[in-house]
Coordinates of C-alpha atoms and ligand atoms in Angstrom, one line a residue:
X1 CA -2.6 -18.8 -29.6
X2 CA 0.1 -16.8 -27.7
X3 CA 0.7 -16.7 -24.0
X4 CA 2.4 -13.8 -22.2
X5 CA 3.5 -13.5 -18.6
X6 CA 3.5 -10.5 -16.3
X7 CA 3.0 -9.7 -12.7
X8 CA -0.3 -10.8 -11.1
X9 CA -1.6 -7.4 -10.0
X10 CA -5.3 -8.0 -9.3
X11 CA -7.0 -11.4 -9.2
X12 CA -9.8 -12.6 -11.4
X13 CA -10.4 -14.0 -14.9
X14 CA -11.6 -11.9 -17.8
X15 CA -12.3 -13.0 -21.4
X16 CA -13.1 -10.5 -24.1
X17 CA -11.8 -8.4 -27.1
X18 CA -8.5 -6.5 -26.8
X19 CA -8.8 -2.7 -26.7
X20 CA -5.5 -1.0 -27.2
X21 CA -5.1 2.3 -25.5
X22 CA -2.4 4.6 -26.8
X23 CA -1.8 8.0 -25.3
X24 CA -1.1 11.0 -27.5
X25 CA 2.3 12.5 -26.9
X26 CA 3.0 16.1 -25.9
X27 CA 5.5 18.3 -27.8
X28 CA 7.3 20.8 -25.7
X29 CA 9.5 23.5 -27.1
X30 CA 12.1 25.4 -25.1
X31 CA 11.7 29.2 -25.5
X32 CA 13.9 32.0 -24.2
X33 CA 11.9 34.9 -22.9
X34 CA 12.7 38.5 -22.9
X35 CA 12.7 40.4 -19.7
X36 CA 9.1 41.7 -19.9
X37 CA 7.7 38.2 -20.7
X38 CA 9.0 36.7 -17.5
X39 CA 6.2 38.0 -15.2
X40 CA 3.4 37.0 -17.5
X41 CA 5.0 33.6 -17.9
X42 CA 4.9 33.0 -14.1
X43 CA 1.3 34.1 -14.1
X44 CA 0.6 31.7 -16.9
X45 CA 2.1 28.9 -14.9
X46 CA 0.1 29.9 -11.8
X47 CA -3.1 29.8 -13.9
X48 CA -2.2 26.3 -15.1
X49 CA -1.7 25.2 -11.5
X50 CA -5.1 26.6 -10.6
X51 CA -6.8 24.9 -13.5
X52 CA -5.1 21.6 -12.7
X53 CA -6.3 21.8 -9.1
X54 CA -9.8 22.4 -10.2
X55 CA -9.7 19.4 -12.6
X56 CA -8.2 17.2 -9.9
X57 CA -10.8 18.2 -7.4
X58 CA -13.5 17.3 -9.9
X59 CA -11.8 14.0 -10.8
X60 CA -11.4 13.1 -7.1
X61 CA -15.1 13.7 -6.5
X62 CA -16.1 11.6 -9.4
X63 CA -13.6 8.9 -8.4
X64 CA -15.1 8.9 -4.9
X65 CA -18.6 8.4 -6.3
X66 CA -17.7 5.8 -8.9
X67 CA -14.9 3.8 -7.3
X68 CA -14.6 4.8 -3.7
X69 CA -12.4 6.6 -1.3
X70 CA -9.2 4.7 -2.0
X71 CA -9.2 5.9 -5.6
X72 CA -10.2 9.5 -4.7
X73 CA -7.3 9.6 -2.3
X74 CA -4.8 9.2 -5.1
X75 CA -6.1 12.4 -6.7
X76 CA -6.1 14.2 -3.4
X77 CA -2.4 13.2 -3.2
X78 CA -1.9 14.7 -6.7
X79 CA -3.3 17.9 -5.4
X80 CA -0.6 17.9 -2.8
X81 CA 2.1 17.8 -5.5
X82 CA 0.6 21.1 -6.8
X83 CA 1.2 22.6 -3.4
X84 CA 4.7 21.3 -2.9
X85 CA 7.3 24.1 -3.0
X86 CA 9.8 21.6 -4.4
X87 CA 7.7 21.7 -7.5
X88 CA 5.8 25.0 -7.6
X89 CA 8.5 27.3 -6.2
X90 CA 11.2 25.5 -8.2
X91 CA 9.4 26.1 -11.5
X92 CA 8.8 29.8 -10.8
X93 CA 12.4 30.3 -9.7
X94 CA 13.8 28.6 -12.9
X95 CA 11.4 30.5 -15.2
X96 CA 12.6 33.8 -13.6
X97 CA 16.2 33.0 -13.3
X98 CA 16.7 31.3 -16.7
X99 CA 14.0 33.3 -18.5
X100 CA 12.7 30.0 -19.8
X101 CA 9.2 28.9 -20.9
X102 CA 7.1 27.3 -18.2
X103 CA 6.4 24.0 -20.1
X104 CA 10.1 23.2 -20.5
X105 CA 10.8 24.0 -16.8
X106 CA 7.8 22.0 -15.6
X107 CA 9.0 19.0 -17.6
X108 CA 12.5 19.3 -16.1
X109 CA 11.4 19.8 -12.5
X110 CA 8.8 17.0 -12.7
X111 CA 11.4 14.6 -14.1
X112 CA 13.8 15.4 -11.3
X113 CA 11.2 14.8 -8.7
X114 CA 10.1 11.5 -10.4
X115 CA 13.7 10.3 -10.7
X116 CA 14.2 11.0 -6.9
X117 CA 11.1 9.0 -6.1
X118 CA 11.9 6.2 -8.5
X119 CA 15.3 5.8 -6.9
X120 CA 13.8 5.0 -3.5
X121 CA 14.3 1.4 -2.5
X122 CA 10.7 1.0 -1.4
X123 CA 8.5 -0.2 -4.3
X124 CA 5.5 1.7 -3.0
X125 CA 7.2 5.0 -2.9
X126 CA 9.1 4.3 -6.2
X127 CA 5.7 3.8 -7.8
X128 CA 4.7 7.3 -6.8
X129 CA 7.1 8.5 -9.6
X130 CA 4.2 7.7 -12.0
X131 CA 1.9 10.0 -10.0
X132 CA 4.3 13.0 -10.2
X133 CA 4.7 12.4 -13.9
X134 CA 0.9 12.3 -14.2
X135 CA 0.6 15.7 -12.5
X136 CA 3.4 17.1 -14.7
X137 CA 1.6 16.0 -17.8
X138 CA -1.6 17.6 -16.6
X139 CA 0.2 20.8 -15.9
X140 CA 1.9 20.8 -19.3
X141 CA -1.4 20.1 -21.1
X142 CA -3.0 22.9 -19.3
X143 CA -0.2 25.2 -20.3
X144 CA -0.4 24.2 -23.9
X145 CA -4.2 24.2 -24.0
X146 CA -5.5 26.5 -21.3
X147 CA -9.0 26.7 -22.7
X148 CA -9.5 23.0 -22.2
X149 CA -9.6 21.9 -25.9
X150 CA -7.4 18.8 -25.9
X151 CA -6.3 19.9 -22.4
X152 CA -6.1 17.8 -19.3
X153 CA -9.8 18.0 -18.4
X154 CA -12.7 16.8 -20.5
X155 CA -10.7 16.7 -23.7
X156 CA -8.5 14.1 -22.1
X157 CA -11.4 12.0 -21.0
X158 CA -12.7 11.7 -24.5
X159 CA -9.3 10.7 -25.7
X160 CA -9.2 7.9 -23.3
X161 CA -12.8 6.9 -23.8
X162 CA -12.1 6.4 -27.4
X163 CA -9.3 4.0 -26.6
X164 CA -11.6 1.4 -25.1
X165 CA -14.6 -0.6 -26.1
X166 CA -13.7 -3.9 -27.7
X167 CA -12.0 -2.8 -30.9
X168 CA -14.4 0.0 -31.5
X169 CA -17.4 -2.3 -31.2
X170 CA -18.8 -0.4 -28.2
X171 CA -18.7 -3.6 -26.2
X172 CA -16.6 -4.0 -23.0
X173 CA -13.0 -4.9 -23.6
X174 CA -9.6 -5.8 -22.1
X175 CA -7.6 -2.6 -22.0
X176 CA -4.0 -3.0 -23.1
X177 CA -1.7 0.0 -22.5
X178 CA 2.0 0.7 -22.1
X179 CA 1.3 2.2 -18.7
X180 CA -1.8 3.8 -17.3
X181 CA -1.5 6.9 -15.2
X182 CA -3.9 7.0 -12.2
X183 CA -6.0 9.7 -13.8
X184 CA -6.3 7.5 -17.0
X185 CA -7.4 4.5 -15.0
X186 CA -10.0 6.5 -13.0
X187 CA -11.5 8.1 -16.1
X188 CA -12.0 4.8 -17.8
X189 CA -15.6 3.7 -17.7
X190 CA -15.4 0.7 -15.5
X191 CA -18.4 -1.0 -17.2
X192 CA -16.4 -1.0 -20.4
X193 CA -13.2 -2.4 -18.8
X194 CA -13.0 -6.2 -18.3
X195 CA -9.4 -6.2 -17.3
X196 CA -6.2 -4.2 -17.5
X197 CA -2.9 -5.3 -19.0
X198 CA 0.1 -3.0 -19.0
X199 CA 3.6 -3.4 -20.3
X200 CA 5.1 -1.4 -17.4
X201 CA 4.5 -1.2 -13.7
X202 CA 4.7 -3.4 -10.7
X203 CA 2.2 -4.8 -8.1
X204 CA 2.3 -1.6 -6.1
X205 CA 1.8 0.7 -9.1
X206 CA -1.4 2.7 -8.9
X207 CA -2.9 0.8 -11.8
X208 CA -2.6 -2.3 -9.7
X209 CA -3.9 -0.6 -6.6
X210 CA -6.8 0.9 -8.4
X211 CA -7.6 -2.3 -10.3
X212 CA -7.8 -4.1 -6.9
X213 CA -10.0 -1.4 -5.5
X214 CA -12.3 -1.6 -8.5
X215 CA -12.3 -5.4 -8.4
X216 CA -11.0 -5.6 -12.0
X217 CA -8.5 -8.3 -12.9
X218 CA -5.0 -6.9 -13.9
X219 CA -1.7 -8.1 -15.2
X220 CA 1.2 -5.5 -15.2
X221 CA 4.8 -5.5 -16.2
X222 CA 4.4 -7.8 -19.2
X223 CA 7.2 -6.1 -21.1
X224 CA 6.7 -5.3 -24.8
X225 CA 3.3 -6.6 -25.9
X226 CA 1.3 -3.8 -27.6
X227 CA 3.0 -4.5 -30.9
X228 CA 1.8 -8.1 -30.8
X229 CA -1.8 -7.8 -29.8
X230 CA -4.4 -7.0 -32.4
X231 CA -7.3 -4.7 -31.7
X232 CA -10.4 -6.8 -31.2
X233 CA -8.8 -10.2 -30.9
X234 CA -10.1 -12.4 -28.1
X235 CA -7.9 -12.5 -25.1
X236 CA -8.0 -14.2 -21.7
X237 CA -6.5 -12.4 -18.7
X238 CA -5.8 -14.4 -15.6
X239 CA -5.0 -11.7 -12.9
X240 CA -4.3 -14.3 -10.2
X241 CA -1.7 -16.1 -12.3
X242 CA -0.3 -13.1 -14.1
X243 CA -1.0 -14.5 -17.6
X244 CA -2.5 -13.2 -20.8
X245 CA -3.5 -15.5 -23.6
X246 CA -4.2 -14.0 -27.1
X247 CA -6.5 -15.8 -29.6
X248 CA -6.9 -18.8 -27.3
X249 CA -7.8 -22.3 -28.6
X250 CA -11.4 -23.3 -28.1
X251 CA -10.5 -25.9 -25.4
X252 CA -8.7 -23.4 -23.3
X253 CA -11.4 -20.8 -23.8
X254 CA -14.1 -23.3 -22.5
X255 CA -11.9 -24.2 -19.6
X256 CA -11.4 -20.6 -18.6
X257 CA -15.1 -19.8 -19.0
X258 CA -15.8 -22.6 -16.6
X259 CA -13.1 -21.4 -14.1
X260 CA -14.4 -17.8 -14.4
X261 CA -18.0 -18.9 -13.6
X262 CA -16.8 -21.0 -10.7
X263 CA -14.7 -18.1 -9.3
X264 CA -17.7 -15.7 -9.6
X265 CA -19.8 -18.2 -7.7
X266 CA -17.1 -18.6 -5.0
X267 CA -16.7 -14.8 -4.6
X268 CA -20.5 -14.5 -4.2
X269 CA -20.3 -17.2 -1.5
X270 CA -17.5 -15.3 0.3
X271 CA -19.6 -12.2 0.5
X272 CA -22.1 -14.1 2.6
X273 CA -19.3 -14.7 5.1
X274 CA -18.8 -11.0 5.7
X275 CA -20.4 -10.9 9.1
X276 CA -19.5 -14.4 10.2
X277 CA -16.5 -15.0 12.4
X278 CA -13.2 -16.6 11.1
X279 CA -13.7 -19.8 13.0
X280 CA -12.4 -23.3 12.2
X281 CA -15.0 -26.1 12.0
X282 CA -13.8 -27.4 15.4
X283 CA -14.4 -24.0 17.0
X284 CA -11.1 -22.0 17.1
X285 CA -11.6 -18.3 16.5
X286 CA -9.0 -16.2 14.8
X287 CA -9.3 -12.4 14.7
X288 CA -9.1 -11.1 11.1
X289 CA -8.0 -7.4 10.9
X290 CA -7.1 -4.9 8.2
X291 CA -3.9 -3.1 7.6
X292 CA -4.4 0.5 6.7
X293 CA -2.1 3.5 5.9
X294 CA -4.5 6.4 6.0
X295 CA -7.9 7.3 7.6
X296 CA -9.4 7.3 4.2
X297 CA -8.8 3.6 3.9
X298 CA -11.0 2.9 7.0
X299 CA -14.3 3.0 5.1
X300 CA -13.4 0.7 2.2
X301 CA -11.6 -1.7 4.7
X302 CA -14.8 -1.9 6.8
X303 CA -16.7 -3.2 3.7
X304 CA -14.7 -6.5 4.0
X305 CA -15.9 -7.1 7.6
X306 CA -12.7 -6.9 9.6
X307 CA -12.6 -7.5 13.3
X308 CA -10.5 -4.3 13.7
X309 CA -7.3 -2.7 12.4
X310 CA -4.3 -4.8 13.1
X311 CA -1.8 -2.3 11.7
X312 CA -2.2 1.4 11.1
X313 CA 1.0 2.6 9.4
X314 CA 1.1 6.2 10.7
X315 CA 4.2 7.1 8.6
X316 CA 2.0 7.6 5.6
X317 CA 0.7 10.8 7.2
X318 CA 4.3 12.1 7.1
X319 CA 5.0 11.5 3.4
X320 CA 4.4 13.7 0.3
X321 CA 4.8 16.9 2.3
X322 CA 7.4 19.4 3.3
X323 CA 6.5 19.7 7.1
X324 CA 5.7 17.0 9.6
X325 CA 2.1 16.8 10.9
X326 CA 1.5 18.5 14.3
X327 CA -0.3 17.0 17.3
X328 CA -3.8 18.2 16.3
X329 CA -3.5 16.9 12.8
X330 CA -2.3 13.5 14.0
X331 CA -5.1 13.5 16.7
X332 CA -7.7 14.1 14.0
X333 CA -6.3 11.3 11.8
X334 CA -6.1 8.7 14.6
X335 CA -9.5 9.7 16.0
X336 CA -11.1 9.4 12.6
X337 CA -10.0 5.7 12.3
X338 CA -10.9 5.0 15.9
X339 CA -14.4 6.4 15.4
X340 CA -14.9 4.6 12.1
X341 CA -14.2 1.3 13.8
X342 CA -16.3 2.0 16.9
X343 CA -15.8 -0.7 19.5
X344 CA -13.5 -2.7 17.3
X345 CA -9.8 -2.4 18.2
X346 CA -7.4 -0.2 16.2
X347 CA -3.7 -0.9 16.6
X348 CA -1.8 2.2 15.8
X349 CA 1.9 1.8 15.1
X350 CA 4.2 4.6 16.0
X351 CA 6.3 6.1 13.3
X352 CA 8.2 3.6 11.2
X353 CA 10.5 5.6 9.0
X354 CA 14.1 5.2 7.8
X355 CA 15.1 2.0 6.1
X356 CA 13.3 2.1 2.8
X357 CA 10.8 4.8 3.9
X358 CA 12.0 8.3 3.5
X359 CA 10.4 11.4 5.0
X360 CA 11.7 14.4 3.1
X361 CA 10.4 16.7 5.8
X362 CA 12.9 15.2 8.3
X363 CA 15.9 15.5 6.1
X364 CA 17.4 12.2 7.4
X365 CA 20.9 11.4 6.1
X366 CA 21.4 8.6 3.6
X367 CA 22.9 5.5 5.2
X368 CA 25.1 2.7 3.8
X369 CA 22.8 0.1 5.3
X370 CA 19.5 1.8 5.9
X371 CA 17.6 -1.4 7.0
X372 CA 20.2 -1.9 9.7
X373 CA 20.4 1.7 10.6
X374 CA 18.5 4.5 12.2
X375 CA 14.8 3.6 11.7
X376 CA 11.5 3.3 13.4
X377 CA 11.6 3.2 17.2
X378 CA 15.3 4.0 17.1
X379 CA 14.4 7.4 15.6
X380 CA 11.5 7.9 17.9
X381 CA 13.6 7.3 21.0
X382 CA 16.2 9.9 19.9
X383 CA 13.9 12.4 18.3
X384 CA 11.8 12.8 21.4
X385 CA 10.0 15.9 20.0
X386 CA 8.5 13.7 17.3
X387 CA 7.7 10.8 19.6
X388 CA 6.1 13.0 22.3
X389 CA 3.8 14.7 19.7
X390 CA 2.7 11.4 18.3
X391 CA 2.1 9.8 21.7
X392 CA 0.1 12.8 22.9
X393 CA -2.1 12.6 19.8
X394 CA -2.6 8.9 20.4
X395 CA -3.8 9.5 24.0
X396 CA -6.2 12.2 22.9
X397 CA -7.6 10.0 20.2
X398 CA -7.9 7.1 22.7
X399 CA -10.8 9.0 24.3
X400 CA -12.8 8.3 21.2
X401 CA -12.4 4.6 20.5
X402 CA -10.6 1.4 21.2
X403 CA -7.0 2.2 20.5
X404 CA -3.9 0.1 21.1
X405 CA -0.3 1.2 20.4
X406 CA 2.5 -0.8 18.8
X407 CA 6.2 0.0 18.6
X408 CA 8.1 -1.1 15.5
X409 CA 11.6 -2.6 15.1
X410 CA 12.2 -3.5 18.7
X411 CA 15.5 -5.3 19.4
X412 CA 16.0 -4.9 23.2
X413 CA 13.9 -4.8 26.3
X414 CA 15.4 -1.4 27.2
X415 CA 13.8 0.1 24.1
X416 CA 10.4 -1.2 25.1
X417 CA 10.8 0.2 28.6
X418 CA 11.9 3.6 27.3
X419 CA 9.0 3.7 24.9
X420 CA 6.5 2.7 27.6
X421 CA 7.9 5.4 29.9
X422 CA 7.5 8.0 27.1
X423 CA 3.9 6.9 26.6
X424 CA 3.1 7.2 30.3
X425 CA 4.8 10.6 30.5
X426 CA 2.7 11.9 27.5
X427 CA -0.5 11.0 29.4
X428 CA 0.7 12.7 32.6
X429 CA 1.4 15.9 30.7
X430 CA -2.1 15.9 29.1
X431 CA -3.7 15.2 32.4
X432 CA -1.8 18.1 34.0
X433 CA -2.9 20.3 31.2
X434 CA -6.5 19.2 31.7
X435 CA -6.8 17.8 28.2
X436 CA -9.2 14.9 27.6
X437 CA -7.5 11.6 26.9
X438 CA -8.0 7.9 27.1
X439 CA -7.6 6.1 30.4
X440 CA -5.4 3.2 29.3
X441 CA -3.8 2.1 26.1
X442 CA -2.7 -1.5 25.7
X443 CA 0.9 -1.7 24.5
X444 CA 2.3 -4.1 21.9
X445 CA 5.5 -4.5 19.9
X446 CA 6.2 -5.6 16.4
X447 CA 8.3 -8.8 16.4
X448 CA 10.2 -8.2 13.3
X449 CA 13.9 -8.6 14.2
X450 CA 15.3 -12.0 14.9
X451 CA 16.5 -10.5 18.2
X452 CA 13.0 -9.9 19.3
X453 CA 11.8 -13.3 18.1
X454 CA 14.5 -15.2 19.9
X455 CA 14.1 -13.2 23.1
X456 CA 10.3 -13.1 22.9
X457 CA 10.0 -14.7 26.3
X458 CA 11.8 -11.7 27.8
X459 CA 9.9 -9.1 25.8
X460 CA 6.5 -10.7 26.5
X461 CA 6.8 -9.7 30.2
X462 CA 6.8 -6.1 29.2
X463 CA 3.8 -5.9 26.8
X464 CA 0.2 -6.8 26.2
X465 CA 0.6 -8.3 22.8
X466 CA 2.9 -9.1 19.9
X467 CA 2.4 -8.6 16.2
X468 CA 4.8 -10.5 13.9
X469 CA 6.1 -8.2 11.1
X470 CA 7.2 -10.9 8.7
X471 CA 8.1 -8.5 5.9
X472 CA 11.1 -7.4 8.0
X473 CA 11.6 -10.6 10.0
X474 CA 12.1 -12.6 6.8
X475 CA 14.7 -10.2 5.4
X476 CA 16.7 -10.0 8.6
X477 CA 16.5 -13.8 9.2
X478 CA 17.7 -14.7 5.8
X479 CA 20.0 -11.7 5.4
X480 CA 18.2 -10.9 2.1
X481 CA 17.1 -7.3 1.4
X482 CA 13.4 -7.3 1.0
X483 CA 13.5 -4.9 -2.0
X484 CA 16.5 -6.4 -3.8
X485 CA 15.2 -8.6 -6.8
X486 CA 18.6 -10.4 -7.0
X487 CA 18.2 -12.0 -3.6
X488 CA 14.4 -12.4 -3.9
X489 CA 14.8 -16.2 -4.2
X490 CA 16.0 -16.3 -0.6
X491 CA 13.1 -14.2 0.7
X492 CA 10.9 -17.1 1.6
X493 CA 8.2 -16.9 4.3
X494 CA 8.3 -20.8 4.5
X495 CA 12.0 -21.1 5.1
X496 CA 12.5 -23.3 8.2
X497 CA 14.3 -20.5 10.1
X498 CA 11.3 -18.2 9.6
X499 CA 8.7 -20.7 10.5
X500 CA 10.6 -21.6 13.6
X501 CA 11.0 -18.0 14.7
X502 CA 7.3 -17.4 14.2
X503 CA 6.3 -20.5 16.2
X504 CA 8.7 -19.7 18.9
X505 CA 7.3 -16.2 19.2
X506 CA 3.7 -17.4 19.5
X507 CA 4.7 -20.0 22.1
X508 CA 6.5 -17.3 24.2
X509 CA 3.6 -15.0 24.0
X510 CA 1.1 -17.6 25.1
X511 CA 3.4 -18.8 27.9
X512 CA 3.4 -15.3 29.2
X513 CA -0.4 -15.0 28.9
X514 CA -0.4 -12.4 26.1
X515 CA -1.8 -12.7 22.6
X516 CA 0.2 -12.8 19.3
X517 CA -0.9 -11.6 15.9
X518 CA 0.8 -11.1 12.5
X519 CA 0.6 -8.0 10.3
X520 CA 3.2 -8.8 7.7
X521 CA 2.1 -9.9 4.2
X522 CA 2.4 -13.5 5.2
X523 CA -0.8 -13.1 7.2
X524 CA -2.8 -12.6 4.0
X525 CA -1.4 -15.7 2.3
X526 CA -4.0 -18.4 2.0
X527 CA -1.3 -21.1 1.6
X528 CA 0.2 -20.0 5.0
X529 CA -3.1 -20.2 6.8
X530 CA -2.9 -23.8 8.0
X531 CA 0.5 -23.1 9.6
X532 CA -0.6 -19.8 11.1
X533 CA -3.7 -21.3 12.6
X534 CA -1.9 -24.5 13.5
X535 CA 0.7 -22.8 15.7
X536 CA -2.0 -20.8 17.4
X537 CA -1.8 -17.2 16.1
X538 CA -4.6 -15.2 17.6
X539 CA -4.9 -12.5 15.0
X540 CA -4.1 -12.0 11.3
X541 CA -4.0 -8.5 9.8
X542 CA -3.8 -8.0 6.1
X543 CA -4.9 -5.9 3.1
X544 CA -8.6 -5.7 3.5
X545 CA -9.5 -7.3 0.1
X546 CA -7.7 -10.5 1.2
X547 CA -9.9 -10.8 4.3
X548 CA -12.8 -12.9 2.7
X549 CA -10.3 -15.3 1.2
X550 CA -8.6 -16.0 4.6
X551 CA -11.9 -16.2 6.3
X552 CA -13.1 -18.8 3.8
X553 CA -9.8 -20.8 4.3
X554 CA -10.1 -20.7 8.1
X555 CA -13.8 -21.7 8.1
X556 CA -12.9 -24.6 5.9
X557 CA -10.3 -26.2 8.2
X558 CA -10.0 -27.8 11.6
X559 CA -7.6 -26.4 14.1
X560 CA -6.5 -30.0 15.0
X561 CA -5.5 -30.8 11.4
X562 CA -3.8 -27.4 11.0
X563 CA -1.8 -28.1 14.2
X564 CA -0.7 -31.4 12.8
X565 CA 0.4 -29.9 9.4
X566 CA 2.1 -27.0 11.2
X567 CA 4.2 -29.5 13.3
X568 CA 5.2 -31.3 10.2
X569 CA 6.0 -28.0 8.4
X570 CA 8.3 -27.1 11.3
X571 CA 10.4 -30.2 10.6
X572 CA 10.6 -29.6 6.9
X573 CA 14.1 -29.2 5.5
X574 CA 13.1 -26.4 3.1
X575 CA 10.5 -23.8 2.3
X576 CA 9.4 -25.8 -0.8
X577 CA 8.9 -28.9 1.3
X578 CA 6.9 -26.9 4.0
X579 CA 4.6 -25.5 1.3
X580 CA 3.9 -29.1 0.0
X581 CA 3.1 -30.2 3.5
X582 CA 0.8 -27.3 4.2
X583 CA -0.9 -27.8 0.8
X584 CA -1.7 -31.4 1.9
X585 CA 0.5 -32.7 -0.9
X586 CA 3.1 -34.5 1.3
X587 CA 1.4 -37.8 0.9
X588 CA 0.6 -38.3 4.6
Ligands
PEP601 C1 6.5 -5.9 8.5 O1 7.7 -5.7 8.6 O2 6.1 -7.1 8.4 C2 5.5 -4.9 8.6 C3 4.2 -5.1 8.7 O3 6.0 -3.6 8.6 P1 6.4 -2.8 7.3 O4 6.0 -3.6 6.1 O5 5.7 -1.5 7.4 O6 7.9 -2.7 7.5
MG602 MG1 8.4 -3.8 9.3

């Protein structure tokens, strides 16, 4: 028996035979072309781009059918790479200027793009490097095998299909791979996959995202493992713990089977909660909302029964492209989400870029301290052209649903006043132009700087609601960069300073008669729920798959007991102690 640890990427327990998936490698030869061959080489490249697009469209359709919109969106994003001049024009230019063969140039350009993405501080965007490489590999396969034989289309499907199925037995198996590109993952027959285990990747890699969307347990980033696992040997994957056990002892196997059955029963039970409110047994109701980053995520999010959208990160509309979206495009996107949610509230956050989120189309300068620099509302208040376009789009969309607006990274009351004035002005313009728009949009701010939390009583007079952005609030409070692994030990949601700032913010909101929610990752942590309910948060917004878990936790507690635990946690001397108290392990 051998136990390996990785990153818990998608919860659930799987037991079954190991199926090792190895990708074939591509051999690329650099060729120098003579003058006459250059034109046809460019044509050959264009044909490969066309073929790749056709394949991706087909895969996106299939993914939509089999695994839902979220997965399909990944391949639609791949299609955008094939329209990006930084890739397509760059390849053509280098083929022409260097008289080089297309495969070699594609490999070079793709690697440059991937390296740029991988260097980004934000884990989500860094993980997109794998997507660019996936697209590059498809292009190269299509250049090498344009007829499809062994190419990136059906030939590739077969190749992957052969890699799974419980050691060749045809039974479902646990897929072990070094890394899985999104197109590999989507083409695996989900009935044959019990779990994924990959040597590479982090929790925001697409394997992880797709595994979560497919409801398949996954452990990623185990480090070297393929050499030690034998095809067909029995393995246990615990996607919640991030562990993989090879050839487990009988006792452990029995124990895991029991846990797996119990988890399946619990999950079935949670499905029944879908349309019930998140209400404590003594009657306190908490709104549970979903965080989304794209209109395509609205449909899958609704399946988990959210009360609304607590955070729509609009910046995702601005990424992976060379120009910024105009007013009409933004209007369509916001309207789509508002309509999908009907009467349910949708909180749309204005652009939050800078810091760790880069928008190539804006060409922002690199800064020494990006998290302390020109980001979010600070950019919007200076780039008034961008802000005005977004606010106009919001007002127009507000005619079609229940939209609220939220400003990110507020530090001063003056910023809030300026943002509100810009919002009011955008409506005046639309009315003067005779364009239909909403009649009123409630205004909120993210409380994610210590400045905002400490002066929450002042800010509360200006707005209709607060939403605590703990992802940033924690990093600023503890002076610990949220994406720097070396200081990750300091990045603790339960640190007394963080808990106190959160409690203080909620208190200030309620004293001013406004509501307070939370949309940072902490909102989706079951272990934080007694504290969050106990201090009186009105709304919690999280990744949609976490909603049933939080609903179950809230429906299983009393607000009175939660308040008592929260009070004690606020007096704890450390994050570790606060966790014990909230888990009911403090011996009281
Ligand atoms: C936050 O900071 O908690 C938040 C929700 O915003 P983001 O993660 O987009 O910075
Ligand atoms: Mg933030």
